[in-house]
PDB file of C-alpha atoms in Angstrom:
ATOM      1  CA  UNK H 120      -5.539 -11.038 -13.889  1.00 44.00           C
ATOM      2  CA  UNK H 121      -4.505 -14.116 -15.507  1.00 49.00           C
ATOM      3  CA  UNK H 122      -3.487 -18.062 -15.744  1.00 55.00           C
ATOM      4  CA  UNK H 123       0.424 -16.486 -15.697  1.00 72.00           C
ATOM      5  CA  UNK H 124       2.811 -16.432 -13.006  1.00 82.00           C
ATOM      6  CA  UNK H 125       4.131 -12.715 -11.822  1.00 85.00           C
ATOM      7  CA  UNK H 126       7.791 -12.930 -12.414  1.00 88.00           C
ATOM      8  CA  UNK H 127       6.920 -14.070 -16.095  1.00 93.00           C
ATOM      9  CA  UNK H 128       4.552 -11.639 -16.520  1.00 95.00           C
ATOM     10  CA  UNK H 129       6.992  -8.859 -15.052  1.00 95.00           C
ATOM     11  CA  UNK H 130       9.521 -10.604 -17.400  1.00 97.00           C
ATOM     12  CA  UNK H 131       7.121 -10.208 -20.961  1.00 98.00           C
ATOM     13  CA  UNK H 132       6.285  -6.303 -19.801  1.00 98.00           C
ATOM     14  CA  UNK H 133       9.785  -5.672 -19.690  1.00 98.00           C
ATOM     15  CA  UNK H 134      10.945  -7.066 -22.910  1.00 98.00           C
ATOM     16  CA  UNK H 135       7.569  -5.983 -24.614  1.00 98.00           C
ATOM     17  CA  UNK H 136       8.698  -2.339 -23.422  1.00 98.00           C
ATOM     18  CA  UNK H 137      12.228  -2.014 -24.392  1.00 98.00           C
ATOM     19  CA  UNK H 138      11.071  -3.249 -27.903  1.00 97.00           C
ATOM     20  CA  UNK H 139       8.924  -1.042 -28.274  1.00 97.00           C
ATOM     21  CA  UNK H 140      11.618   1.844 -27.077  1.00 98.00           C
ATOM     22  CA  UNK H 141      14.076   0.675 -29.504  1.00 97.00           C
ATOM     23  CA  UNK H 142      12.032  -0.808 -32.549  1.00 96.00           C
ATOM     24  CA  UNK H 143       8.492   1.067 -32.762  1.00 97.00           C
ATOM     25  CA  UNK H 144       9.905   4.979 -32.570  1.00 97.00           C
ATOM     26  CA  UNK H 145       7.358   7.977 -31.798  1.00 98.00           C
ATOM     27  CA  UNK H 146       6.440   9.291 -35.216  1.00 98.00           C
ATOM     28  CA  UNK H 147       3.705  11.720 -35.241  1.00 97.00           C
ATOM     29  CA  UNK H 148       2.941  11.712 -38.230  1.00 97.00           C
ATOM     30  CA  UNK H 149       2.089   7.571 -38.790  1.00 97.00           C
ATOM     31  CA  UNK H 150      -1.841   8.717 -37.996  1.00 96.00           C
ATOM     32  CA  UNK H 151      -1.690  11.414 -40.364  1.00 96.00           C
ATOM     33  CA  UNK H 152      -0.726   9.112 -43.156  1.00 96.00           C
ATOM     34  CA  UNK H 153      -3.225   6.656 -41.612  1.00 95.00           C
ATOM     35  CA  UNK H 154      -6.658   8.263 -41.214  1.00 96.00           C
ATOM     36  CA  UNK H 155      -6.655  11.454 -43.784  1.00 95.00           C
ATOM     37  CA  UNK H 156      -4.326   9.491 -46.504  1.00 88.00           C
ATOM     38  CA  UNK H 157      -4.501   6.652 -48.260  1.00 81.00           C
ATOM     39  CA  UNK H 158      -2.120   4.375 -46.718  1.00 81.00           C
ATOM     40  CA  UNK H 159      -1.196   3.113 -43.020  1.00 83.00           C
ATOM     41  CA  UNK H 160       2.425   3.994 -42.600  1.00 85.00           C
ATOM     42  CA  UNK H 161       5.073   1.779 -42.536  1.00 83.00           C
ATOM     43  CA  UNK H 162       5.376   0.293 -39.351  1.00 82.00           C
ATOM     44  CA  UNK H 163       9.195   0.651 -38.932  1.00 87.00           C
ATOM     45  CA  UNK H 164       8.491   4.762 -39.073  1.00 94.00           C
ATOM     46  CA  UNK H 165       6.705   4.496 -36.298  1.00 96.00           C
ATOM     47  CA  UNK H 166       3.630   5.497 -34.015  1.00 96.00           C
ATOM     48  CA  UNK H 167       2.194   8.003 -32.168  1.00 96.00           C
ATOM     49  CA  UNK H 168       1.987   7.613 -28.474  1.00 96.00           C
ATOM     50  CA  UNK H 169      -1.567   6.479 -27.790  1.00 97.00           C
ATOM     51  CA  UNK H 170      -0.437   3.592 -30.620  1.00 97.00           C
ATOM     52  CA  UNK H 171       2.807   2.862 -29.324  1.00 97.00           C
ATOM     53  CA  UNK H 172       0.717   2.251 -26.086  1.00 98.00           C
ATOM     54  CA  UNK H 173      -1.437  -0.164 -27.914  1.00 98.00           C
ATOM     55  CA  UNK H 174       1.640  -1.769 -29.534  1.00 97.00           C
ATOM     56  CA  UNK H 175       3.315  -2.503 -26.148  1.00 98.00           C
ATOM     57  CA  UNK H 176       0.113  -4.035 -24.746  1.00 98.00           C
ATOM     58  CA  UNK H 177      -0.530  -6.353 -27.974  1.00 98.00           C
ATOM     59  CA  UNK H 178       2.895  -7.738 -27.057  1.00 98.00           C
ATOM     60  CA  UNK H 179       2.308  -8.690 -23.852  1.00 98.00           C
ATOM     61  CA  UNK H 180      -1.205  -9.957 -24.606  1.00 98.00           C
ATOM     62  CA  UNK H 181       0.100 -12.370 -27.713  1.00 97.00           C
ATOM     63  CA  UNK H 182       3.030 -13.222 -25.447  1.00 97.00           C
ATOM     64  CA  UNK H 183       1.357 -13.779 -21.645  1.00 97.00           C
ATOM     65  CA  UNK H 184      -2.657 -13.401 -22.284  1.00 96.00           C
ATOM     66  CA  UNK H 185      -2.733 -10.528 -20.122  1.00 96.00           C
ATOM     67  CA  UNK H 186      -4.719  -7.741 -21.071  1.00 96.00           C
ATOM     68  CA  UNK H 187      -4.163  -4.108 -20.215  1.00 98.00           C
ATOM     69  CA  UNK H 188      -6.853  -1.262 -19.699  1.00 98.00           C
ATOM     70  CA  UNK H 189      -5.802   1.603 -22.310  1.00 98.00           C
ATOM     71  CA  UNK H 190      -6.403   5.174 -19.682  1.00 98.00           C
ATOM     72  CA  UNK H 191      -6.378   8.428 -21.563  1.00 98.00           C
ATOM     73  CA  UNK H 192      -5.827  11.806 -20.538  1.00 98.00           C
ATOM     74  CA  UNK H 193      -6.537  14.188 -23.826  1.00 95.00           C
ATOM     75  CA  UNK H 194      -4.615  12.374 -26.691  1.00 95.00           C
ATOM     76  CA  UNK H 195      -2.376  10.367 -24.763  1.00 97.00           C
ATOM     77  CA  UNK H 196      -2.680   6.998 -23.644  1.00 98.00           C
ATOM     78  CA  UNK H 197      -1.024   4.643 -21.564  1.00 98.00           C
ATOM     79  CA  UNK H 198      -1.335   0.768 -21.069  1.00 98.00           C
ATOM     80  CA  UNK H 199      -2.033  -0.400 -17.146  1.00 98.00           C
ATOM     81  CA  UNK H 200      -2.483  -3.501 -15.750  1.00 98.00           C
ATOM     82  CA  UNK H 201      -4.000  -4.045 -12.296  1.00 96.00           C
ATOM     83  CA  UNK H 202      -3.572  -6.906 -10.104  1.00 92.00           C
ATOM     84  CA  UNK H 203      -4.232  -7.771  -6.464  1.00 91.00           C
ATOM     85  CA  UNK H 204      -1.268  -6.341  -5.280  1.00 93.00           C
ATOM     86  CA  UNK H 205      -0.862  -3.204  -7.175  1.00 97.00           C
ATOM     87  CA  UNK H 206      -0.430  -1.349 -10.999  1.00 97.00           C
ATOM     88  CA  UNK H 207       1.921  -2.074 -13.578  1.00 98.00           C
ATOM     89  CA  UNK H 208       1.841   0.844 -15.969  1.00 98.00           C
ATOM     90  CA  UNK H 209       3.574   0.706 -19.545  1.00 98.00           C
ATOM     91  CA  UNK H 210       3.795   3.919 -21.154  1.00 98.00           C
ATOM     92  CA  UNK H 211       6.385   3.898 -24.112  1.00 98.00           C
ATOM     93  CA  UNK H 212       6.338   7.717 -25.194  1.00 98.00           C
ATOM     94  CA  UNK H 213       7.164   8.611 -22.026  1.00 98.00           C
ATOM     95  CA  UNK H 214      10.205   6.370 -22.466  1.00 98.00           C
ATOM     96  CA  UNK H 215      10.945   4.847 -19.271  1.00 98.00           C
ATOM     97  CA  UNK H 216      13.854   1.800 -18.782  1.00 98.00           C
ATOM     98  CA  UNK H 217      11.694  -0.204 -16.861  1.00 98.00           C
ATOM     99  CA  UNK H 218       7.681  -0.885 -16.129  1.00 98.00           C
ATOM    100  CA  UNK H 219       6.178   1.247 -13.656  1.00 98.00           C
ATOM    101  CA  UNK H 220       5.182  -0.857 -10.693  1.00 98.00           C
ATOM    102  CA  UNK H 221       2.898   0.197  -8.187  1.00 98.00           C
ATOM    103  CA  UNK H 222       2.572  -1.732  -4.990  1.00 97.00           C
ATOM    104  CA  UNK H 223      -0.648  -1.508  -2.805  1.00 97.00           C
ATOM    105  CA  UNK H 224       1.299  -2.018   0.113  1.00 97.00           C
ATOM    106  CA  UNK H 225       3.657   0.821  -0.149  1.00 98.00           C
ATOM    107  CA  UNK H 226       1.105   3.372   0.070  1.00 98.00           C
ATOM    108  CA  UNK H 227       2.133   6.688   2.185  1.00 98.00           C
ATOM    109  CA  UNK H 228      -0.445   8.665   3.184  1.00 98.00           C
ATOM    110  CA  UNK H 229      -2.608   6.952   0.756  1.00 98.00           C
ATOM    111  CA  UNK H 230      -0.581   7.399  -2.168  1.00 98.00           C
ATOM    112  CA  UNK H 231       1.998   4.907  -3.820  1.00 98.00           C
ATOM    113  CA  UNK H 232       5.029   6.871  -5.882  1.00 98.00           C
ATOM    114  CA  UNK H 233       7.945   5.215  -7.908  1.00 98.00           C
ATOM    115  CA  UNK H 234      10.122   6.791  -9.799  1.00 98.00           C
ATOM    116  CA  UNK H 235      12.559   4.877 -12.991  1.00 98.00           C
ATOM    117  CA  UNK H 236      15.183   6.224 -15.053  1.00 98.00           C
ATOM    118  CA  UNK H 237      13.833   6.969 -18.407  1.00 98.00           C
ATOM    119  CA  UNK H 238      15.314   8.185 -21.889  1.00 98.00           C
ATOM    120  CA  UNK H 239      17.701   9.927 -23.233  1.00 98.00           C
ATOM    121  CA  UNK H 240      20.649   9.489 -21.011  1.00 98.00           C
ATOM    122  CA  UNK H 241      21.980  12.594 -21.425  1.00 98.00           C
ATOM    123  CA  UNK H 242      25.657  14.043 -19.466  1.00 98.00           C
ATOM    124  CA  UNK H 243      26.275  16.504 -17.490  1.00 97.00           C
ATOM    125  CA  UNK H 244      29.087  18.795 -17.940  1.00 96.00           C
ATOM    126  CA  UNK H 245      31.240  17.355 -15.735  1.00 97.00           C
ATOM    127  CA  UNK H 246      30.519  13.987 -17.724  1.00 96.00           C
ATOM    128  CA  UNK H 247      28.722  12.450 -15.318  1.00 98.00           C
ATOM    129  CA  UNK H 248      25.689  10.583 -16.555  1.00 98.00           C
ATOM    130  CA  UNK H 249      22.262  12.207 -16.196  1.00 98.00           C
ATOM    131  CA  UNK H 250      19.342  10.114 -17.204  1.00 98.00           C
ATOM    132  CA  UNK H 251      15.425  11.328 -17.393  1.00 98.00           C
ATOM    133  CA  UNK H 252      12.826  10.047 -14.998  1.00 98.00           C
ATOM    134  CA  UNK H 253       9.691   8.900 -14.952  1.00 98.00           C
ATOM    135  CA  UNK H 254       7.463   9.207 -11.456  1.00 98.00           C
ATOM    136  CA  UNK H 255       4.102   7.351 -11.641  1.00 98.00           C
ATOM    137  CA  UNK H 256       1.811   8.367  -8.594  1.00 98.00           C
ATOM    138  CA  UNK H 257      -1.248   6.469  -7.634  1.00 98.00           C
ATOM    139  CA  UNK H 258      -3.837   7.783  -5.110  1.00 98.00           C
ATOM    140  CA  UNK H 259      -5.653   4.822  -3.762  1.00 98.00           C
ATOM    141  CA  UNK H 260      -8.810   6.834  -2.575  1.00 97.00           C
ATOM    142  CA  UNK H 261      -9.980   7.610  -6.608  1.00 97.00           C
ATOM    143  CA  UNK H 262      -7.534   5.450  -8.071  1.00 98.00           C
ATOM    144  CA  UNK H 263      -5.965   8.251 -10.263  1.00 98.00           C
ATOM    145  CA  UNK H 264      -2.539   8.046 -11.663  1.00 98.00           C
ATOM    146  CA  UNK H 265      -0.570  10.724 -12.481  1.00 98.00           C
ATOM    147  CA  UNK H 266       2.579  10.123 -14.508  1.00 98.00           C
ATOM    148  CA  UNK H 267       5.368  13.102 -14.679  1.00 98.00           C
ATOM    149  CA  UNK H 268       8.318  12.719 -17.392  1.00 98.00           C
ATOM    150  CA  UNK H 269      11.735  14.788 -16.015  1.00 98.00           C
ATOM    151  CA  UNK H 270      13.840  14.762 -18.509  1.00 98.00           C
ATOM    152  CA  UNK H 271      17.295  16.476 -17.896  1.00 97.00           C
ATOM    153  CA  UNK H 272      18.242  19.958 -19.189  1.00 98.00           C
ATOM    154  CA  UNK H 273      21.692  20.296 -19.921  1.00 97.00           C
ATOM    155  CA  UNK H 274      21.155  24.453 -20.277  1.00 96.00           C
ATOM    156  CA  UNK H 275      19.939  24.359 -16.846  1.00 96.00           C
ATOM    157  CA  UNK H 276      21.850  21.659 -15.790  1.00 96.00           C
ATOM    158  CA  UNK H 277      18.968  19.865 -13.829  1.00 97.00           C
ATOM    159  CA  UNK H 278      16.078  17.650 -14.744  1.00 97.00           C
ATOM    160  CA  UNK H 279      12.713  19.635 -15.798  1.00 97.00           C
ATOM    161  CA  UNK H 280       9.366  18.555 -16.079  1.00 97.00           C
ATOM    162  CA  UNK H 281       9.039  17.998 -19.543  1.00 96.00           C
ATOM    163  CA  UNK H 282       5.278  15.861 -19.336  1.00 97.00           C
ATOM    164  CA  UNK H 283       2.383  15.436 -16.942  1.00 98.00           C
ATOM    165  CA  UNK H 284      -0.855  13.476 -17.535  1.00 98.00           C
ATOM    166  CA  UNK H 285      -2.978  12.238 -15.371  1.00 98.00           C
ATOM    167  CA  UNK H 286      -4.895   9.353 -15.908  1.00 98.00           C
ATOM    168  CA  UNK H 287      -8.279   8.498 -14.331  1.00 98.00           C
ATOM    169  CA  UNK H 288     -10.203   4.860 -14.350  1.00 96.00           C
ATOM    170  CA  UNK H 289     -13.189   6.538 -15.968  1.00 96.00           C
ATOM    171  CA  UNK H 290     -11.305   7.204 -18.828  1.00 97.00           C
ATOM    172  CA  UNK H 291     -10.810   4.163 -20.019  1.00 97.00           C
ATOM    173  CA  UNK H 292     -10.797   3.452 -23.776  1.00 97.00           C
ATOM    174  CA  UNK H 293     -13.848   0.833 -24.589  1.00 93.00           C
ATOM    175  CA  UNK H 294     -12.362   0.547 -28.237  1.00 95.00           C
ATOM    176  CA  UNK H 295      -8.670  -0.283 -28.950  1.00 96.00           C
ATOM    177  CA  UNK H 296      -7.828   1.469 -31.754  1.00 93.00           C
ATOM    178  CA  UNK H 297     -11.050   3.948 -31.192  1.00 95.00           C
ATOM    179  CA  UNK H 298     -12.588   4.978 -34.354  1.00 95.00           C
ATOM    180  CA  UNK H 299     -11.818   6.760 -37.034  1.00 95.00           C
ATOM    181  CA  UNK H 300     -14.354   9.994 -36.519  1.00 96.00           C
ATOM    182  CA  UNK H 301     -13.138  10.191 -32.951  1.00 95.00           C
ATOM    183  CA  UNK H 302      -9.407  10.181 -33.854  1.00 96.00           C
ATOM    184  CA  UNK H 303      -9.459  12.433 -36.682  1.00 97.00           C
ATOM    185  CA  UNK H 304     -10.408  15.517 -34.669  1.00 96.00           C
ATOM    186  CA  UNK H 305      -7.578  14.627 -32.026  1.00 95.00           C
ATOM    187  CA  UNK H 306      -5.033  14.638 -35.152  1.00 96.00           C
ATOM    188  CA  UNK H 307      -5.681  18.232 -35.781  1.00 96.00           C
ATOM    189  CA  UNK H 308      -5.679  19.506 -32.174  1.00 96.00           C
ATOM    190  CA  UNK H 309      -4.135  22.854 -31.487  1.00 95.00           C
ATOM    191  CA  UNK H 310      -1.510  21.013 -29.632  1.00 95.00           C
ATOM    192  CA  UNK H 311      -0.157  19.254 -32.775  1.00 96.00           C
ATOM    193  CA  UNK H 312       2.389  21.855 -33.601  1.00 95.00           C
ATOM    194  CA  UNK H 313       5.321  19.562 -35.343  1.00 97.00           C
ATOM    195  CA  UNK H 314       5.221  16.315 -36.894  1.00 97.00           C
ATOM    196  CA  UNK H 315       8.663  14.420 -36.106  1.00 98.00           C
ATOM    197  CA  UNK H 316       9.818  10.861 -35.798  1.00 98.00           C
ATOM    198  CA  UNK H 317      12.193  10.092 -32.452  1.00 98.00           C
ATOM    199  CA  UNK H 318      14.069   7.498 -32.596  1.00 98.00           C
ATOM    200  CA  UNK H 319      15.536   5.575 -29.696  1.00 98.00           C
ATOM    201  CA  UNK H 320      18.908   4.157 -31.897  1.00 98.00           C
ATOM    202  CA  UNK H 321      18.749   0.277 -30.799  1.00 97.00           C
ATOM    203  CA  UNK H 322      22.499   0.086 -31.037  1.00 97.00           C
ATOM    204  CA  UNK H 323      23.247   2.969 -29.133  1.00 98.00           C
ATOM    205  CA  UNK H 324      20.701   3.755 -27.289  1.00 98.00           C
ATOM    206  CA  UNK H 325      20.897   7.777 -27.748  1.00 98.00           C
ATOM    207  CA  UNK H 326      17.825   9.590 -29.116  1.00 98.00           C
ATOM    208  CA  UNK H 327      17.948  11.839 -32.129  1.00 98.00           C
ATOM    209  CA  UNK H 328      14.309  13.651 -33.399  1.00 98.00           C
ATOM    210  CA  UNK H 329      13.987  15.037 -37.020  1.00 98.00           C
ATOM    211  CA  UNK H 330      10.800  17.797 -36.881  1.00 98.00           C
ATOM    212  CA  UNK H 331       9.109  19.846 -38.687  1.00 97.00           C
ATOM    213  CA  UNK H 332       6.733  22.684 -37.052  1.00 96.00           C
ATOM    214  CA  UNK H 333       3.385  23.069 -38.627  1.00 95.00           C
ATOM    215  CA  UNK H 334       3.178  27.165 -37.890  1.00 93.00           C
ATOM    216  CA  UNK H 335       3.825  29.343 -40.100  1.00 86.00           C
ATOM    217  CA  UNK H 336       4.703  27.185 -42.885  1.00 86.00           C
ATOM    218  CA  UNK H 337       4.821  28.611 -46.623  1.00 77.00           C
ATOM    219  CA  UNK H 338       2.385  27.746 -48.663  1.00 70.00           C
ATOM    220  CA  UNK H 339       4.545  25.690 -51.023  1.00 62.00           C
ATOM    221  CA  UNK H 340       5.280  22.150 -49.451  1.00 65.00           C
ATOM    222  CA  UNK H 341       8.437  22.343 -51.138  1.00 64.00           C
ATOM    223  CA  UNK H 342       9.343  24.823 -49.068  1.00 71.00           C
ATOM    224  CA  UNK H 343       8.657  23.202 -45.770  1.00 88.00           C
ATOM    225  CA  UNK H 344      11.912  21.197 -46.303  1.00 91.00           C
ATOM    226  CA  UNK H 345      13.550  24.573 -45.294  1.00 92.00           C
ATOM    227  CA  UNK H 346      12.249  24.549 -41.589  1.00 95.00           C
ATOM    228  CA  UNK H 347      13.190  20.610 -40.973  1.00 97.00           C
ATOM    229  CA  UNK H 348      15.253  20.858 -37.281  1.00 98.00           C
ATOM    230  CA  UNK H 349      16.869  17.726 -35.724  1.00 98.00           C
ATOM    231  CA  UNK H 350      17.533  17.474 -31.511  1.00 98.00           C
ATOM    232  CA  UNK H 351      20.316  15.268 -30.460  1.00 98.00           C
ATOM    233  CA  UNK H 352      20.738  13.272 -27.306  1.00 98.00           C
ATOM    234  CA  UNK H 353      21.666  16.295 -25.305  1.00 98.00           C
ATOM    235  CA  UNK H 354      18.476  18.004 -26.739  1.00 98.00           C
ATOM    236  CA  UNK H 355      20.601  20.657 -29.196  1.00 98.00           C
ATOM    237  CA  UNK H 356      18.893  22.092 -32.160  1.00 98.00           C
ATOM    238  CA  UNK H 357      20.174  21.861 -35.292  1.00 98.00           C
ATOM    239  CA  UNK H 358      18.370  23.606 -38.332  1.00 97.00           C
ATOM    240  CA  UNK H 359      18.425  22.620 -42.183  1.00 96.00           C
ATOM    241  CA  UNK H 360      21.447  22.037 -44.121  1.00 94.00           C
ATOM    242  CA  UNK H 361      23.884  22.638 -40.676  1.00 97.00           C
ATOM    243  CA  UNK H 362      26.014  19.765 -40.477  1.00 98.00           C
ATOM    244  CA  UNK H 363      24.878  18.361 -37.114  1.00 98.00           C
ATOM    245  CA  UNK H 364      20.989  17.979 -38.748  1.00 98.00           C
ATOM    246  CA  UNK H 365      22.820  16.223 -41.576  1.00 98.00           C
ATOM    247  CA  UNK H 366      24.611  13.494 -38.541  1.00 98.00           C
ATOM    248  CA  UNK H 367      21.177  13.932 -36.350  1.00 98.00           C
ATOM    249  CA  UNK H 368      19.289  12.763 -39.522  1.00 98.00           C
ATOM    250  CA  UNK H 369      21.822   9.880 -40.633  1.00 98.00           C
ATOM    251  CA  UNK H 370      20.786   8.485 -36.930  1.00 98.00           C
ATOM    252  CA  UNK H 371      17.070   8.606 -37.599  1.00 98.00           C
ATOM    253  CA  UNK H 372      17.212   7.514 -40.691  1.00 98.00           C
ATOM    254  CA  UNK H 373      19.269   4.356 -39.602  1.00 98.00           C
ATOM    255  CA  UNK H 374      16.837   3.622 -37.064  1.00 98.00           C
ATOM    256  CA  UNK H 375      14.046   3.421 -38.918  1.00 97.00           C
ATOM    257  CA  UNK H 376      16.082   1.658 -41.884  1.00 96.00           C
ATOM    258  CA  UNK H 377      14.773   4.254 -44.754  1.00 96.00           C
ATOM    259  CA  UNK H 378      16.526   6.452 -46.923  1.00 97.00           C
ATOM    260  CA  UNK H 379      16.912   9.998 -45.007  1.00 97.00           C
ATOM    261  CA  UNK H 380      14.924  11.450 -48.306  1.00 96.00           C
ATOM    262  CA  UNK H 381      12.195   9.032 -47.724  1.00 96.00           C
ATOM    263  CA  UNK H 382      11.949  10.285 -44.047  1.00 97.00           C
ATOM    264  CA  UNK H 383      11.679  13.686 -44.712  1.00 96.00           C
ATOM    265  CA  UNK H 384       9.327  13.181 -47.832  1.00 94.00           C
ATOM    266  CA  UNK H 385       7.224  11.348 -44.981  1.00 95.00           C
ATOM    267  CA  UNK H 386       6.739  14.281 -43.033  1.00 95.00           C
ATOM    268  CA  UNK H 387       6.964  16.606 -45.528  1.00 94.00           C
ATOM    269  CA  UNK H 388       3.139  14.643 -47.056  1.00 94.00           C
ATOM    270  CA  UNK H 389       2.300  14.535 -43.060  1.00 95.00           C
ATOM    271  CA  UNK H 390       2.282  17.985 -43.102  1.00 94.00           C
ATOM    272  CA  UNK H 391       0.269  18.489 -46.577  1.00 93.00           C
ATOM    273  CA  UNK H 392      -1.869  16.432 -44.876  1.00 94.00           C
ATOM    274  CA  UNK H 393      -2.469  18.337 -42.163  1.00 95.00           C
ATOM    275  CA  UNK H 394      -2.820  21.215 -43.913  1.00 92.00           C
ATOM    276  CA  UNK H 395      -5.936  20.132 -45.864  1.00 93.00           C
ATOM    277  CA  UNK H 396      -7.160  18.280 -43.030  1.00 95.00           C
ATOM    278  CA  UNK H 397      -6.928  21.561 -40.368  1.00 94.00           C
ATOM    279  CA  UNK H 398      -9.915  23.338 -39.733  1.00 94.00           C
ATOM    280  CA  UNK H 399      -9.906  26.567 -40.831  1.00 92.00           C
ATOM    281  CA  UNK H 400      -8.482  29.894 -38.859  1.00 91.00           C
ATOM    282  CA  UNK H 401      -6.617  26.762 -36.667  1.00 94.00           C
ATOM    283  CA  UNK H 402      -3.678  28.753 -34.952  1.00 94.00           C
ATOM    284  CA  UNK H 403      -0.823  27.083 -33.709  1.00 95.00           C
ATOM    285  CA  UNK H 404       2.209  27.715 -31.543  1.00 95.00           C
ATOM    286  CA  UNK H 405       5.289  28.009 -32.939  1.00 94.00           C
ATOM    287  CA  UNK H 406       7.863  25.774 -32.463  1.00 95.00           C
ATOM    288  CA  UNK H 407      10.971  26.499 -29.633  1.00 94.00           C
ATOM    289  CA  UNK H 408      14.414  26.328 -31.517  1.00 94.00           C
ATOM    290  CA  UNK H 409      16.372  26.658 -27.632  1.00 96.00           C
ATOM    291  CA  UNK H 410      18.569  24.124 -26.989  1.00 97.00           C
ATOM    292  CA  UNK H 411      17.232  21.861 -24.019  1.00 97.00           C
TER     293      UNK H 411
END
């Protein structure tokens, strides 16, 4: 792939990922602010995925001069890196620990599977720890890769699949970022229900999520502040004014070093924005308040 030797390119992926995890939180309403407003967003708010993807592989490039193929299934994207032996695949939204590493020679039945603890780290209720995971599957014979996120439920009190995508070598983004007219459309999606910044706390290490669903909103942005909700580590709901969104939003606002009325004015204008920028008639699911 490169002039650089494996264990220091392992090395740079690793520490390119976990600063991305900690320091570039999923926020998605950075594009919103980007392409229909008039400013980019400030990068300690945040990214979407696709960009936090593109983030994690400008690291490694500027750090190693390896270069990543950017696969995309719908309107996420992840960053994967082939090399004689195998796949290295970094996907930051889907928040795992560690790179996925896929090794040619540990195919079964012509498939390769590894599975890494990913975030939050949540606890059982017998206090034991129970972290997410992230299982990467490659099928040699069409070289598709299919990532599933688990992330644990405490309400059920076992992980759940939370994500799937599946990512295909056709799919390959020729254009890192793509362009504005082919973005745009993906913004206002019928899938983009919320806008919300997650933070992975860098001291910590526990996730908190201020969000805001985009269904049946008033038509008053003031009013939107009303239907703010925060999820802790353990994936409880808290809803305006309730003193757990107050702590929830004192961690997000930390992480992203910003006044917590600055955050919430950013998603409040996310959400004007999306309002304008929606086609019209565009229906959208509302959001689940259940506890995880």
């Amino acid at each position: 792939m490169n002039g650089i030797g494996t264990a220091l390119l392992s090395e740079v992926q690793r520490e390119a990922l976990d600063e991305v995890l900690a320091g570039v939180p999923y926020n998605s309403a950075s594009q919103f602010h980007e392409y229909f407003g008039t400013r980019a967003a400030p990068p300690r708010f945040g990214q979407s995925c696709a960009w936090q993807s593109f983030t994690v592989g400008r690291m490694v490039a500027e750090r190693s001069g390896a270069g990543a193929e950017y696969l995309i299934d719908g309107r996420h994207v992840a960053a994967v890196y082939r090399r004689p032996e195998g796949l290295v695949i970094l996907d930051p939204y889907l928040l795992h620990g560690e790179p996925l590493r896929l090794d040619r020679g540990a195919a079964v039945d012509g498939a390769v599977q590894v599975a890494v603890d990913a975030y939050p780290h949540r606890v059982r209720k017998d206090g034991t720890p129970a972290p997410s995971r992230v299982r990467a599957t490659w099928t040699l014979d069409d070289d598709a890769i299919r990532l599933d996120y688990l992330r644990f439920s405490p309400r059920r009190g076992h992980n759940v699949a939370s994500r799937s995508f599946v990512l295909r070598p056709e799919s390959r983004l020729e254009t890192v970022p793509p362009p504005a007219d082919w973005v745009r459309p993906l913004l206002v999606h019928p899938e983009q229900h919320s806008v919300s910044v997650r933070v992975l706390h860098p001291a910590t290490r526990r996730m908190a999520e201020l969000i805001l669903p985009l269904a049946d909103r008033p038509a008053g942005v003031a009013g939107d502040s009303k239907l703010l909700i925060t999820k802790d580590n353990q994936g409880a709901v808290a809803t305006y004014g309730d003193a757990r969104f107050e702590r929830d939003l004192e961690v997000v606002a930390d992480a992203v070093c910003a006044p917590q009325d600055e955050v919430i004015a950013f998603l409040l204008e996310a959400a004007a924005i999306h309002r304008s920028a929606a086609p019209a008639g565009l229906a959208l699911a509302p959001y689940s308040l259940e506890d995880e």
